[in-house]
Amino acid sequence: MFGQRFNLSGREKCSDILRVYRGAFDEASGSQNPDVKIRAFNQVVDFCASSDCCQTDNSIKRNKVMYWTYNGLGDAWVAKTRQNPSKRTNALRRAIGWYREAVNVARDAAEKIDSLQRIAAVYKQIEDGENLNKTREAIVHSLSDEYKRLGYMQLAQNNLKNPKITEWLEKALAYVTKEEVSFLGKCQNTLSICKMLAESYK
């Protein structure tokens, strides 16, 4: 078993985390059983939890390995819903928890957005509209300024009856000038937002 091949004690060095992850990845990728994947990736989490060095390490390597691990656990819990549909909601919420851990150690906006999109997909599955919109807001917030106008507009257009539509439109308006489009394009985008804002103010 994976746990027998690796001595995961607090005496392990921080530099060993990549070796531990590779063992977990090989174990997980060699099986279609989500329980095997969960046990394998949990070995990495347990290793880091038992090592003071790993817990305090904020290196790129450590955070990247934990990012892969947390997303791997999230994906495994999502897959587990197909194995045991009766426990679907609990499994999906466990997945959200791991994806959030991935967001916390993400090195850049692209990694953060990738994990947030996985969270959004889960909230959509369990039909949790409120948290779905909160997650989509977080995704838009993580975008570069050039794309925030479009992101907030899409939030507003997809949720015309949401009480936050005015807030989203006002934020979209604030980012009109940040886009790499022509002056005419900026004017057209401004008019489009203002038209929707006029309706929301009513």
Short mmCIF file of C-alpha atoms in Angstrom, two decimals:
data_model
loop_
_atom_site.label_atom_id
_atom_site.label_comp_id
_atom_site.label_asym_id
_atom_site.label_seq_id
_atom_site.Cartn_x
_atom_site.Cartn_y
_atom_site.Cartn_z
CA MET A 1 0.00 0.00 0.00
CA PHE A 2 1.05 3.60 -0.56
CA GLY A 3 1.29 4.38 3.15
CA GLN A 4 3.70 1.48 3.62
CA ARG A 5 6.04 2.63 0.87
CA PHE A 6 6.63 6.03 2.46
CA ASN A 7 7.66 6.86 5.99
CA LEU A 8 5.49 9.92 6.53
CA SER A 9 6.81 11.12 9.87
CA GLY A 10 7.58 14.58 11.14
CA ARG A 11 11.26 13.80 10.59
CA GLU A 12 10.82 13.99 6.83
CA LYS A 13 12.43 17.03 5.24
CA CYS A 14 10.44 19.77 3.51
CA SER A 15 12.18 18.85 0.28
CA ASP A 16 10.55 15.41 0.44
CA ILE A 17 7.05 16.74 -0.24
CA LEU A 18 7.46 16.45 -4.01
CA ARG A 19 8.58 12.83 -3.65
CA VAL A 20 5.58 12.11 -1.45
CA TYR A 21 3.26 13.77 -3.95
CA ARG A 22 4.68 11.78 -6.85
CA GLY A 23 3.99 8.57 -4.95
CA ALA A 24 0.43 9.72 -4.25
CA PHE A 25 -0.10 10.77 -7.85
CA ASP A 26 1.12 7.42 -9.18
CA GLU A 27 -1.19 5.61 -6.75
CA ALA A 28 -4.18 7.81 -7.65
CA SER A 29 -3.66 7.72 -11.40
CA GLY A 30 -3.35 3.94 -11.33
CA SER A 31 -6.93 3.49 -10.13
CA GLN A 32 -10.40 4.57 -11.18
CA ASN A 33 -11.67 4.14 -7.62
CA PRO A 34 -12.19 7.57 -6.00
CA ASP A 35 -11.56 6.09 -2.54
CA VAL A 36 -8.07 5.04 -3.64
CA LYS A 37 -7.44 8.54 -4.98
CA ILE A 38 -8.69 10.12 -1.76
CA ARG A 39 -6.48 7.89 0.40
CA ALA A 40 -3.47 8.57 -1.80
CA PHE A 41 -3.77 12.35 -1.81
CA ASN A 42 -4.58 12.38 1.89
CA GLN A 43 -1.08 10.98 2.44
CA VAL A 44 0.32 14.27 1.15
CA VAL A 45 -1.97 16.27 3.43
CA ASP A 46 -1.03 14.08 6.40
CA PHE A 47 2.66 14.44 5.59
CA CYS A 48 2.44 18.22 5.60
CA ALA A 49 0.28 18.28 8.74
CA SER A 50 2.85 16.17 10.60
CA SER A 51 5.82 18.29 9.54
CA ASP A 52 6.42 21.66 11.20
CA CYS A 53 8.70 22.49 8.30
CA CYS A 54 5.99 21.85 5.71
CA GLN A 55 3.34 23.73 7.66
CA THR A 56 5.43 26.89 7.82
CA ASP A 57 6.96 26.58 4.35
CA ASN A 58 5.67 29.18 1.90
CA SER A 59 7.87 28.19 -1.02
CA ILE A 60 6.61 27.96 -4.59
CA LYS A 61 7.28 24.21 -4.65
CA ARG A 62 5.38 23.45 -1.44
CA ASN A 63 2.38 25.58 -2.43
CA LYS A 64 2.29 24.13 -5.95
CA VAL A 65 2.33 20.57 -4.60
CA MET A 66 -0.42 21.34 -2.11
CA TYR A 67 -2.42 23.07 -4.86
CA TRP A 68 -2.24 19.92 -6.99
CA THR A 69 -3.11 17.78 -3.96
CA TYR A 70 -6.14 19.82 -2.90
CA ASN A 71 -7.53 19.90 -6.43
CA GLY A 72 -6.90 16.15 -6.71
CA LEU A 73 -8.88 15.56 -3.52
CA GLY A 74 -11.68 17.81 -4.73
CA ASP A 75 -11.89 15.98 -8.04
CA ALA A 76 -11.89 12.61 -6.26
CA TRP A 77 -14.79 13.63 -4.01
CA VAL A 78 -16.75 14.82 -7.06
CA ALA A 79 -16.07 11.44 -8.71
CA LYS A 80 -17.24 9.71 -5.56
CA THR A 81 -20.78 10.99 -6.20
CA ARG A 82 -21.02 8.56 -9.11
CA GLN A 83 -19.95 5.73 -6.84
CA ASN A 84 -22.46 6.50 -4.09
CA PRO A 85 -25.25 8.84 -5.32
CA SER A 86 -27.07 8.63 -1.97
CA LYS A 87 -24.27 10.64 -0.36
CA ARG A 88 -23.96 13.07 -3.24
CA THR A 89 -24.48 16.33 -1.35
CA ASN A 90 -22.01 15.47 1.41
CA ALA A 91 -19.36 14.38 -1.12
CA LEU A 92 -19.78 17.55 -3.16
CA ARG A 93 -19.46 19.74 -0.09
CA ARG A 94 -16.27 17.89 0.84
CA ALA A 95 -15.05 18.66 -2.69
CA ILE A 96 -15.79 22.36 -2.20
CA GLY A 97 -13.76 22.34 1.00
CA TRP A 98 -10.69 20.94 -0.78
CA TYR A 99 -11.07 23.30 -3.72
CA ARG A 100 -11.14 26.21 -1.28
CA GLU A 101 -7.87 24.97 0.19
CA ALA A 102 -6.47 25.05 -3.34
CA VAL A 103 -7.63 28.65 -3.76
CA ASN A 104 -5.80 29.58 -0.56
CA VAL A 105 -2.44 28.31 -1.84
CA ALA A 106 -2.87 29.34 -5.48
CA ARG A 107 0.24 31.09 -6.77
CA ASP A 108 -1.47 33.33 -9.30
CA ALA A 109 -4.84 34.45 -10.62
CA ALA A 110 -5.00 31.66 -13.23
CA GLU A 111 -4.66 28.94 -10.58
CA LYS A 112 -7.14 30.68 -8.30
CA ILE A 113 -9.71 31.04 -11.08
CA ASP A 114 -9.31 27.38 -12.08
CA SER A 115 -10.19 26.19 -8.57
CA LEU A 116 -12.99 28.75 -8.21
CA GLN A 117 -14.49 27.48 -11.47
CA ARG A 118 -14.52 23.96 -10.00
CA ILE A 119 -16.30 25.30 -6.94
CA ALA A 120 -18.84 27.08 -9.14
CA ALA A 121 -19.50 23.86 -11.06
CA VAL A 122 -20.25 22.06 -7.80
CA TYR A 123 -22.59 24.78 -6.56
CA LYS A 124 -24.38 24.59 -9.90
CA GLN A 125 -24.78 20.82 -9.45
CA ILE A 126 -26.36 21.19 -6.02
CA GLU A 127 -28.43 24.16 -7.22
CA ASP A 128 -27.06 26.57 -4.63
CA GLY A 129 -27.67 29.78 -6.54
CA GLU A 130 -26.55 32.14 -3.81
CA ASN A 131 -23.12 30.59 -3.36
CA LEU A 132 -22.82 30.05 -7.11
CA ASN A 133 -23.12 33.80 -7.66
CA LYS A 134 -20.71 34.55 -4.81
CA THR A 135 -18.17 32.23 -6.40
CA ARG A 136 -18.69 33.77 -9.83
CA GLU A 137 -18.16 37.19 -8.25
CA ALA A 138 -14.87 35.94 -6.80
CA ILE A 139 -13.87 34.72 -10.26
CA VAL A 140 -14.60 38.11 -11.82
CA HIS A 141 -12.71 39.84 -9.00
CA SER A 142 -9.69 37.66 -9.82
CA LEU A 143 -9.71 38.61 -13.51
CA SER A 144 -7.39 41.30 -14.81
CA ASP A 145 -8.99 44.74 -15.03
CA GLU A 146 -9.34 44.42 -18.81
CA TYR A 147 -11.89 41.61 -18.43
CA LYS A 148 -13.82 42.74 -15.35
CA ARG A 149 -16.33 44.86 -17.26
CA LEU A 150 -17.39 41.83 -19.28
CA GLY A 151 -17.39 39.60 -16.20
CA TYR A 152 -19.70 41.87 -14.20
CA MET A 153 -21.94 42.37 -17.21
CA GLN A 154 -22.34 38.62 -17.62
CA LEU A 155 -23.21 38.29 -13.92
CA ALA A 156 -25.88 40.97 -14.31
CA GLN A 157 -27.30 39.61 -17.57
CA ASN A 158 -27.55 36.08 -16.15
CA ASN A 159 -29.23 37.25 -12.93
CA LEU A 160 -31.67 39.98 -13.94
CA LYS A 161 -33.81 39.50 -10.82
CA ASN A 162 -30.91 39.38 -8.38
CA PRO A 163 -30.83 42.28 -5.88
CA LYS A 164 -27.11 42.71 -6.57
CA ILE A 165 -27.62 43.54 -10.25
CA THR A 166 -27.19 47.28 -9.63
CA GLU A 167 -23.93 46.70 -7.75
CA TRP A 168 -22.59 44.49 -10.55
CA LEU A 169 -23.53 47.02 -13.23
CA GLU A 170 -21.90 49.87 -11.33
CA LYS A 171 -18.73 47.81 -11.02
CA ALA A 172 -18.89 47.03 -14.74
CA LEU A 173 -19.16 50.75 -15.48
CA ALA A 174 -16.03 51.43 -13.42
CA TYR A 175 -13.98 49.10 -15.64
CA VAL A 176 -15.14 50.32 -19.05
CA THR A 177 -12.02 52.42 -19.52
CA LYS A 178 -9.71 49.51 -18.60
CA GLU A 179 -10.54 47.49 -21.72
CA GLU A 180 -8.32 47.43 -24.79
CA VAL A 181 -11.08 48.45 -27.20
CA SER A 182 -11.69 51.46 -29.41
CA PHE A 183 -13.13 54.70 -28.06
CA LEU A 184 -16.35 53.89 -29.89
CA GLY A 185 -16.42 50.50 -28.21
CA LYS A 186 -16.02 52.13 -24.81
CA CYS A 187 -18.90 54.48 -25.58
CA GLN A 188 -21.14 51.63 -26.71
CA ASN A 189 -20.32 49.59 -23.60
CA THR A 190 -21.02 52.59 -21.39
CA LEU A 191 -24.43 53.16 -23.02
CA SER A 192 -25.31 49.48 -22.69
CA ILE A 193 -24.50 49.46 -18.98
CA CYS A 194 -26.27 52.75 -18.32
CA LYS A 195 -29.41 51.45 -20.04
CA MET A 196 -29.46 48.40 -17.76
CA LEU A 197 -28.68 50.58 -14.74
CA ALA A 198 -31.64 52.85 -15.52
CA GLU A 199 -33.89 49.82 -15.47
CA SER A 200 -32.42 48.51 -12.23
CA TYR A 201 -32.83 51.88 -10.49
CA LYS A 202 -36.56 51.71 -11.18
#
